[in-house]
Amino acid sequence: MNIARRYSRIFPRISQNKLFSSEASINSFEIPQTFVNRNPRNLEKLRIGYKPDGYHVEKAGKIYWHKLLINESTKYVTASIHHFKNGQVLVASTSEWPIKKRLYRYNDVSACINLGRVLGERCLKAGIIEVSCFIEPNNPEGRIANFLKAFEQQGIALKEPPQYKPSRPWDQFRPEKPWEVLD
Amino acid sequence: MSLFSLLKHSTFNFIPKYVGGFEINILRHGHHLRGAPPGIARSLDQRMEEINYKDPELHYRVDIGLPVTKPDANVKQSQLKTLKMVRKDMNMEKESRNQTLRIDLQETNEDWLTSNGPMHIKTIADHYKIFEHLFGDAYFHPVVPMKISFLSTDVKYPVYFGNIIKPSESVVKPEVEYSSESNILWTLILTNLDGHFTDNSKEYVHWFVGNIPEANVSEGETVVNYLQTFPPKGTGYHRFAFVLYKQERRLDFSSFKIAKESDYSLNERTFSTLDFYRERQDDLTPAGLAFFQSHWDASLKDFYHTKLQMKQPIFEYDFDPPYIRPQKWFAKRQPFNLYLDKYRDPKQINKEFLIRKLKNVHPFKDAPPPIPFPNAEPWSKPYIPSWLKLEITKSRLKWGRINDIE
């Protein structure tokens, strides 16, 4: 199992002082200078992971870690969460039997509201609490608008924070580090 | 106007190289295309696909889990019957048309776990690289749904597939529920995939219960006692995975047992799921999966000191250094002070800023109040060069390098 360089490389800030005598303690091993976190979602959660930048003239819908997609067919509605690299990672559809059998119609406003609730719940369970959404509903009382409302009510933000870029010595300001705000 | 100057100022590109026996090098300042034109050249996506291509003969994955049950023909019949019932339900039609129909999420979820759920959970687990880091090139569908929840101050914190549970919420070992056929033994292992301090390919085992009769986890043989999660500060989110294995027979796990006095020894808790499974693959089949993520919190300082008996390690993310182009002897059109500062030791620059600051600091008196209108301060000398004026203004406004020492 090889570990690529793109994983988080983390250095200790303070050296290990001899607070605990090495003979008496159970964990007397020396902690190395670098620590590698293999979690592929870690850096994205900390806001420092790579996010495709695109070009300033590019059409919206390219800059995201996770984004919400809705596909309406003539009979069913399918909503999914896409990752910029891994593609579709979560999906909910009114054609799924557990949802379908509880609905009267599969692509009306009620179906969309319930689909939004189900997908929102699955996102929370999968630890995805922020997704980019580039869908703009035409009708504010239509199916898509109701879907987004129900999805948001489950506790998911429809906007992702920008990628944190480290401040350089010549920069004007030093923005707060997101992982220090969390503490 | 001579021929030479005429050529030099001409806008034509097709000038011959030799004119009148002299060689003239004319720069072409027009539009240049590097490589093939857009219609013919491959796009970035195509090129990335080519670079990331993996030969399916060499890179394939093996399903090591229990088979996923497929719905048979009778199910289709009963589904049609249910749909007909729904069509006749006047109440449901009314609710649907009035947009008040709300399905029961819990029931839907339970149905989903026994139908499409295993496939969906496998996808999201792949997204978190759970299988790759547990079993290498193998995967399984979690066909046995597990209900796992931590209990902390009378609040339940359930484990699903990637949700976040803080260390202070996972102090006590969780309750585990699943459905089992009779006379079957199970093994449940909780490991941390990201927390190992010394070897990245290894895990720490947090809980190991073997030979569980049916679904009574408390009656199983506790091989490794439960240890709460302890992601070190600054290392971000760690993945903790519960894997439930179905046993073919009673197994001997004595080699994994940890003595009571070394229960908090991290060396003893070093574990590799891949090695563990490889040795026992004839007797074990992974059947259930649940995982969560955990992040450092303030409750861990005490845990490191009293339980693990070590100093709390603190890490910080190491960003790649910025690219600074090689220094030139004669850097044209560059502000000399800013340009030279880029090639100096930043520690020395910070030291100079600090010395300048300490000049105005009195050891016993309070620090002077901040300047209310920094841009309206008079200059100390009648003549100060403009670059230095700018530097002083920047420091007064707390812009730039002064932030490194403040």
PDB file of C-alpha atoms in Angstrom, chain A residues 1-3 5-20 24-46 48 62 65-66 83 86-93 95-106 108-111 113-115 117-118 121-129 141 146 154 164-174 177 179-180 182-183, chain B residues 45 78-80 82-83 86-89 92-93 95-109 111-112 115-116 120 123-124 126-129 132-134 136 160-164 193-198 200-204 232-239 261-262 264-267 274 293 295-296 304-305 307-322 324 342 346 398-404:
ATOM      1  CA  MET A   1       0.000   0.000   0.000  1.00  0.00           C
ATOM      2  CA  ASN A   2       1.738   3.115  -1.116  1.00  0.00           C
ATOM      3  CA  ILE A   3       1.019   6.568   0.152  1.00  0.00           C
ATOM      4  CA  ARG A   5       2.551  12.753  -1.622  1.00  0.00           C
ATOM      5  CA  ARG A   6      -0.827  14.387  -1.999  1.00  0.00           C
ATOM      6  CA  TYR A   7      -1.909  13.162   1.394  1.00  0.00           C
ATOM      7  CA  SER A   8      -1.556  15.526   4.286  1.00  0.00           C
ATOM      8  CA  ARG A   9       2.025  15.916   5.410  1.00  0.00           C
ATOM      9  CA  ILE A  10       2.015  17.331   8.849  1.00  0.00           C
ATOM     10  CA  PHE A  11       4.932  18.434  11.011  1.00  0.00           C
ATOM     11  CA  PRO A  12       4.882  18.830  14.785  1.00  0.00           C
ATOM     12  CA  ARG A  13       5.005  22.372  16.023  1.00  0.00           C
ATOM     13  CA  ILE A  14       6.747  21.649  19.316  1.00  0.00           C
ATOM     14  CA  SER A  15       9.394  19.111  20.052  1.00  0.00           C
ATOM     15  CA  GLN A  16       8.642  16.329  22.476  1.00  0.00           C
ATOM     16  CA  ASN A  17       9.894  17.313  25.908  1.00  0.00           C
ATOM     17  CA  LYS A  18      10.805  14.678  28.401  1.00  0.00           C
ATOM     18  CA  LEU A  19       7.768  15.294  30.559  1.00  0.00           C
ATOM     19  CA  PHE A  20       7.158  11.637  31.125  1.00  0.00           C
ATOM     20  CA  ALA A  24       8.018   4.367  33.464  1.00  0.00           C
ATOM     21  CA  SER A  25       5.452   5.143  30.738  1.00  0.00           C
ATOM     22  CA  ILE A  26       3.721   2.534  28.587  1.00  0.00           C
ATOM     23  CA  ASN A  27       4.024   4.544  25.409  1.00  0.00           C
ATOM     24  CA  SER A  28       7.693   5.427  25.365  1.00  0.00           C
ATOM     25  CA  PHE A  29       8.150   5.339  21.584  1.00  0.00           C
ATOM     26  CA  GLU A  30       9.374   8.426  19.836  1.00  0.00           C
ATOM     27  CA  ILE A  31       6.737  10.204  17.780  1.00  0.00           C
ATOM     28  CA  PRO A  32       8.114  10.922  14.313  1.00  0.00           C
ATOM     29  CA  GLN A  33       8.277  14.422  12.869  1.00  0.00           C
ATOM     30  CA  THR A  34       5.752  13.728  10.149  1.00  0.00           C
ATOM     31  CA  PHE A  35       2.281  12.335  10.449  1.00  0.00           C
ATOM     32  CA  VAL A  36       0.363  11.143   7.414  1.00  0.00           C
ATOM     33  CA  ASN A  37      -3.412  11.108   7.486  1.00  0.00           C
ATOM     34  CA  ARG A  38      -4.590   8.708   4.789  1.00  0.00           C
ATOM     35  CA  ASN A  39      -8.217   9.871   4.890  1.00  0.00           C
ATOM     36  CA  PRO A  40      -8.889  11.117   1.341  1.00  0.00           C
ATOM     37  CA  ARG A  41     -11.680  13.428   2.563  1.00  0.00           C
ATOM     38  CA  ASN A  42      -9.661  14.961   5.400  1.00  0.00           C
ATOM     39  CA  LEU A  43      -8.117  17.861   3.509  1.00  0.00           C
ATOM     40  CA  GLU A  44     -11.427  18.688   1.851  1.00  0.00           C
ATOM     41  CA  LYS A  45     -13.091  18.806   5.260  1.00  0.00           C
ATOM     42  CA  LEU A  46     -10.318  21.062   6.555  1.00  0.00           C
ATOM     43  CA  ILE A  48      -7.252  22.935   2.321  1.00  0.00           C
ATOM     44  CA  LYS A  62     -16.928  23.230 -12.343  1.00  0.00           C
ATOM     45  CA  TRP A  65     -15.682  19.218  -4.008  1.00  0.00           C
ATOM     46  CA  HIS A  66     -19.190  17.793  -3.904  1.00  0.00           C
ATOM     47  CA  HIS A  83     -17.412  14.386  -6.282  1.00  0.00           C
ATOM     48  CA  ASN A  86     -14.796  10.114  -7.804  1.00  0.00           C
ATOM     49  CA  GLY A  87     -17.997  10.940  -9.676  1.00  0.00           C
ATOM     50  CA  GLN A  88     -21.309   9.883  -8.221  1.00  0.00           C
ATOM     51  CA  VAL A  89     -20.938   9.002  -4.541  1.00  0.00           C
ATOM     52  CA  LEU A  90     -24.511   9.186  -3.235  1.00  0.00           C
ATOM     53  CA  VAL A  91     -27.815   8.786  -5.008  1.00  0.00           C
ATOM     54  CA  ALA A  92     -31.509   8.746  -4.238  1.00  0.00           C
ATOM     55  CA  SER A  93     -34.238   8.210  -6.777  1.00  0.00           C
ATOM     56  CA  SER A  95     -37.531   4.761  -8.823  1.00  0.00           C
ATOM     57  CA  GLU A  96     -35.967   3.031  -5.786  1.00  0.00           C
ATOM     58  CA  TRP A  97     -38.516   0.616  -4.399  1.00  0.00           C
ATOM     59  CA  PRO A  98     -38.371   1.797  -0.744  1.00  0.00           C
ATOM     60  CA  ILE A  99     -39.239   5.343  -1.871  1.00  0.00           C
ATOM     61  CA  LYS A 100     -41.455   4.433  -4.804  1.00  0.00           C
ATOM     62  CA  LYS A 101     -43.857   2.321  -2.792  1.00  0.00           C
ATOM     63  CA  ARG A 102     -44.560   5.223  -0.444  1.00  0.00           C
ATOM     64  CA  LEU A 103     -45.367   7.738  -3.190  1.00  0.00           C
ATOM     65  CA  TYR A 104     -48.464   8.294  -5.266  1.00  0.00           C
ATOM     66  CA  ARG A 105     -46.718   9.932  -8.223  1.00  0.00           C
ATOM     67  CA  TYR A 106     -42.967   9.762  -8.837  1.00  0.00           C
ATOM     68  CA  ASP A 108     -44.591  15.635  -8.730  1.00  0.00           C
ATOM     69  CA  VAL A 109     -43.882  18.225  -6.030  1.00  0.00           C
ATOM     70  CA  SER A 110     -44.596  15.778  -3.199  1.00  0.00           C
ATOM     71  CA  ALA A 111     -42.183  13.244  -4.674  1.00  0.00           C
ATOM     72  CA  ILE A 113     -39.985  17.065  -1.362  1.00  0.00           C
ATOM     73  CA  ASN A 114     -39.660  13.511  -0.098  1.00  0.00           C
ATOM     74  CA  LEU A 115     -36.669  12.833  -2.321  1.00  0.00           C
ATOM     75  CA  ARG A 117     -35.581  14.638   2.622  1.00  0.00           C
ATOM     76  CA  VAL A 118     -34.210  11.177   1.834  1.00  0.00           C
ATOM     77  CA  GLU A 121     -30.626  12.251   5.413  1.00  0.00           C
ATOM     78  CA  ARG A 122     -28.209  10.064   3.441  1.00  0.00           C
ATOM     79  CA  CYS A 123     -25.789  12.980   3.063  1.00  0.00           C
ATOM     80  CA  LEU A 124     -25.790  13.595   6.805  1.00  0.00           C
ATOM     81  CA  LYS A 125     -25.166   9.910   7.445  1.00  0.00           C
ATOM     82  CA  ALA A 126     -22.271   9.959   4.991  1.00  0.00           C
ATOM     83  CA  GLY A 127     -20.680  12.995   6.638  1.00  0.00           C
ATOM     84  CA  ILE A 128     -21.343  15.304   3.684  1.00  0.00           C
ATOM     85  CA  ILE A 129     -22.788  18.452   5.218  1.00  0.00           C
ATOM     86  CA  GLU A 141     -42.890  27.067  -6.184  1.00  0.00           C
ATOM     87  CA  ASN A 146     -39.302  22.429  -3.257  1.00  0.00           C
ATOM     88  CA  GLN A 154     -32.394  18.389   6.591  1.00  0.00           C
ATOM     89  CA  TYR A 164      -8.022  27.918   1.945  1.00  0.00           C
ATOM     90  CA  LYS A 165      -4.756  29.098   0.423  1.00  0.00           C
ATOM     91  CA  PRO A 166      -1.855  29.591   2.857  1.00  0.00           C
ATOM     92  CA  SER A 167      -0.869  33.202   3.435  1.00  0.00           C
ATOM     93  CA  ARG A 168       2.609  34.146   2.223  1.00  0.00           C
ATOM     94  CA  PRO A 169       4.891  36.606   4.084  1.00  0.00           C
ATOM     95  CA  TRP A 170       4.283  39.346   1.495  1.00  0.00           C
ATOM     96  CA  ASP A 171       0.482  39.038   1.647  1.00  0.00           C
ATOM     97  CA  GLN A 172      -1.457  41.962   3.053  1.00  0.00           C
ATOM     98  CA  PHE A 173      -3.534  40.006   5.575  1.00  0.00           C
ATOM     99  CA  ARG A 174      -3.354  36.677   7.424  1.00  0.00           C
ATOM    100  CA  LYS A 177      -6.987  29.152   9.653  1.00  0.00           C
ATOM    101  CA  TRP A 179      -8.976  24.262  11.466  1.00  0.00           C
ATOM    102  CA  GLU A 180      -8.174  26.628  14.327  1.00  0.00           C
ATOM    103  CA  LEU A 182     -13.082  24.595  14.647  1.00  0.00           C
ATOM    104  CA  ASP A 183     -11.306  24.165  17.973  1.00  0.00           C
TER     105      ASP A 183
ATOM    106  CA  ASP B  45      -9.978  15.286 -19.401  1.00  0.00           C
ATOM    107  CA  SER B  78     -45.980  -8.369  -4.827  1.00  0.00           C
ATOM    108  CA  GLN B  79     -44.534  -4.994  -5.858  1.00  0.00           C
ATOM    109  CA  LEU B  80     -47.142  -4.688  -8.607  1.00  0.00           C
ATOM    110  CA  THR B  82     -48.586  -2.821  -3.722  1.00  0.00           C
ATOM    111  CA  LEU B  83     -48.566  -0.268  -6.522  1.00  0.00           C
ATOM    112  CA  VAL B  86     -51.413   2.771  -3.740  1.00  0.00           C
ATOM    113  CA  ARG B  87     -53.265   3.806  -6.907  1.00  0.00           C
ATOM    114  CA  LYS B  88     -56.579   3.127  -5.188  1.00  0.00           C
ATOM    115  CA  ASP B  89     -55.629   5.011  -2.020  1.00  0.00           C
ATOM    116  CA  MET B  92     -52.628   9.310  -0.502  1.00  0.00           C
ATOM    117  CA  GLU B  93     -53.700  10.932  -3.739  1.00  0.00           C
ATOM    118  CA  GLU B  95     -51.949  14.296   0.228  1.00  0.00           C
ATOM    119  CA  SER B  96     -49.811  13.996  -2.861  1.00  0.00           C
ATOM    120  CA  ARG B  97     -51.775  16.631  -4.742  1.00  0.00           C
ATOM    121  CA  ASN B  98     -51.851  18.970  -1.706  1.00  0.00           C
ATOM    122  CA  GLN B  99     -48.069  18.543  -1.287  1.00  0.00           C
ATOM    123  CA  THR B 100     -48.506  17.299   2.280  1.00  0.00           C
ATOM    124  CA  LEU B 101     -47.363  13.725   1.692  1.00  0.00           C
ATOM    125  CA  ARG B 102     -44.378  12.991   3.951  1.00  0.00           C
ATOM    126  CA  ILE B 103     -42.918   9.509   3.875  1.00  0.00           C
ATOM    127  CA  ASP B 104     -41.522   7.911   7.034  1.00  0.00           C
ATOM    128  CA  LEU B 105     -37.759   8.315   6.723  1.00  0.00           C
ATOM    129  CA  GLN B 106     -36.917   5.632   9.266  1.00  0.00           C
ATOM    130  CA  GLU B 107     -38.998   2.961   7.563  1.00  0.00           C
ATOM    131  CA  THR B 108     -37.680   4.010   4.158  1.00  0.00           C
ATOM    132  CA  ASN B 109     -34.166   3.729   5.466  1.00  0.00           C
ATOM    133  CA  ASP B 111     -36.154  -0.921   3.527  1.00  0.00           C
ATOM    134  CA  TRP B 112     -33.233   0.697   1.721  1.00  0.00           C
ATOM    135  CA  SER B 115     -32.454  -3.550  -0.900  1.00  0.00           C
ATOM    136  CA  ASN B 116     -30.125  -0.984  -2.535  1.00  0.00           C
ATOM    137  CA  HIS B 120     -24.789   2.503  -2.008  1.00  0.00           C
ATOM    138  CA  THR B 123     -19.848   3.315  -3.093  1.00  0.00           C
ATOM    139  CA  ILE B 124     -19.584   5.805  -0.262  1.00  0.00           C
ATOM    140  CA  ASP B 126     -14.988   3.547  -1.661  1.00  0.00           C
ATOM    141  CA  HIS B 127     -15.249   7.338  -1.679  1.00  0.00           C
ATOM    142  CA  TYR B 128     -13.613   7.267   1.770  1.00  0.00           C
ATOM    143  CA  LYS B 129     -11.148   4.568   0.576  1.00  0.00           C
ATOM    144  CA  GLU B 132      -8.495   0.056  -0.069  1.00  0.00           C
ATOM    145  CA  HIS B 133      -6.965   0.846   3.309  1.00  0.00           C
ATOM    146  CA  LEU B 134      -8.500  -2.146   5.099  1.00  0.00           C
ATOM    147  CA  GLY B 136      -6.056  -3.628  -0.279  1.00  0.00           C
ATOM    148  CA  TYR B 160     -23.568   5.327   9.914  1.00  0.00           C
ATOM    149  CA  PHE B 161     -21.098   5.617   7.075  1.00  0.00           C
ATOM    150  CA  GLY B 162     -18.866   8.624   7.526  1.00  0.00           C
ATOM    151  CA  ASN B 163     -20.673  10.860  10.009  1.00  0.00           C
ATOM    152  CA  ILE B 164     -18.660  12.773  12.611  1.00  0.00           C
ATOM    153  CA  LEU B 193      -7.296   3.665   9.713  1.00  0.00           C
ATOM    154  CA  ASP B 194      -5.445   6.966  10.003  1.00  0.00           C
ATOM    155  CA  GLY B 195      -4.097   7.218  13.499  1.00  0.00           C
ATOM    156  CA  HIS B 196      -0.924   5.142  13.536  1.00  0.00           C
ATOM    157  CA  PHE B 197       1.999   7.265  14.701  1.00  0.00           C
ATOM    158  CA  THR B 198       4.906   5.288  13.303  1.00  0.00           C
ATOM    159  CA  ASN B 200       1.188   4.484   7.993  1.00  0.00           C
ATOM    160  CA  SER B 201       0.077   1.161   6.588  1.00  0.00           C
ATOM    161  CA  LYS B 202      -0.947  -0.041  10.068  1.00  0.00           C
ATOM    162  CA  GLU B 203      -4.003   0.643  12.176  1.00  0.00           C
ATOM    163  CA  TYR B 204      -4.754   0.866  15.872  1.00  0.00           C
ATOM    164  CA  PRO B 232      -4.035  13.997  17.721  1.00  0.00           C
ATOM    165  CA  LYS B 233      -4.438  17.743  17.476  1.00  0.00           C
ATOM    166  CA  GLY B 234      -3.847  19.151  14.017  1.00  0.00           C
ATOM    167  CA  THR B 235      -4.112  15.873  12.104  1.00  0.00           C
ATOM    168  CA  GLY B 236      -7.688  16.392  10.988  1.00  0.00           C
ATOM    169  CA  TYR B 237     -10.413  13.811  10.597  1.00  0.00           C
ATOM    170  CA  HIS B 238      -9.614  10.152  11.221  1.00  0.00           C
ATOM    171  CA  ARG B 239     -11.711   7.241   9.944  1.00  0.00           C
ATOM    172  CA  GLU B 261      -1.519  -3.765  32.423  1.00  0.00           C
ATOM    173  CA  SER B 262      -0.665  -2.874  28.809  1.00  0.00           C
ATOM    174  CA  TYR B 264      -3.213   1.511  26.880  1.00  0.00           C
ATOM    175  CA  SER B 265      -0.042   0.521  25.067  1.00  0.00           C
ATOM    176  CA  LEU B 266      -0.263   1.722  21.488  1.00  0.00           C
ATOM    177  CA  ASN B 267       2.426  -0.689  20.307  1.00  0.00           C
ATOM    178  CA  LEU B 274      -5.200  -7.098   5.793  1.00  0.00           C
ATOM    179  CA  GLN B 293     -14.921  10.207  11.450  1.00  0.00           C
ATOM    180  CA  HIS B 295     -11.565  15.049  15.098  1.00  0.00           C
ATOM    181  CA  TRP B 296      -9.466  16.298  18.033  1.00  0.00           C
ATOM    182  CA  TYR B 304      -3.182  11.537  26.642  1.00  0.00           C
ATOM    183  CA  HIS B 305      -1.667  12.490  29.984  1.00  0.00           C
ATOM    184  CA  LYS B 307      -4.358   7.107  30.216  1.00  0.00           C
ATOM    185  CA  LEU B 308      -1.798   6.944  27.418  1.00  0.00           C
ATOM    186  CA  GLN B 309       0.880   8.481  29.685  1.00  0.00           C
ATOM    187  CA  MET B 310       2.439  10.528  26.947  1.00  0.00           C
ATOM    188  CA  LYS B 311       2.698  14.178  26.061  1.00  0.00           C
ATOM    189  CA  GLN B 312      -0.087  15.307  23.805  1.00  0.00           C
ATOM    190  CA  PRO B 313       1.370  15.543  20.291  1.00  0.00           C
ATOM    191  CA  ILE B 314       0.408  18.652  18.353  1.00  0.00           C
ATOM    192  CA  PHE B 315       0.822  18.820  14.588  1.00  0.00           C
ATOM    193  CA  GLU B 316       0.292  21.471  11.980  1.00  0.00           C
ATOM    194  CA  TYR B 317      -0.294  21.070   8.279  1.00  0.00           C
ATOM    195  CA  ASP B 318       2.820  21.596   6.258  1.00  0.00           C
ATOM    196  CA  PHE B 319       1.993  23.594   3.141  1.00  0.00           C
ATOM    197  CA  ASP B 320       4.240  23.441   0.119  1.00  0.00           C
ATOM    198  CA  PRO B 321       6.602  26.451   0.078  1.00  0.00           C
ATOM    199  CA  PRO B 322       5.781  29.110  -2.531  1.00  0.00           C
ATOM    200  CA  ILE B 324      10.254  31.987  -5.868  1.00  0.00           C
ATOM    201  CA  LYS B 342      12.054  37.563  -1.021  1.00  0.00           C
ATOM    202  CA  PRO B 346      12.325  35.231   6.771  1.00  0.00           C
ATOM    203  CA  LYS B 398      -0.825  46.129  10.209  1.00  0.00           C
ATOM    204  CA  TRP B 399      -0.394  45.089   6.617  1.00  0.00           C
ATOM    205  CA  GLY B 400       2.124  42.588   5.330  1.00  0.00           C
ATOM    206  CA  ARG B 401       5.084  41.159   7.200  1.00  0.00           C
ATOM    207  CA  ILE B 402       4.330  42.870  10.509  1.00  0.00           C
ATOM    208  CA  ASN B 403       1.527  40.319  10.957  1.00  0.00           C
ATOM    209  CA  ASP B 404       4.150  37.581  11.362  1.00  0.00           C
TER     210      ASP B 404
END
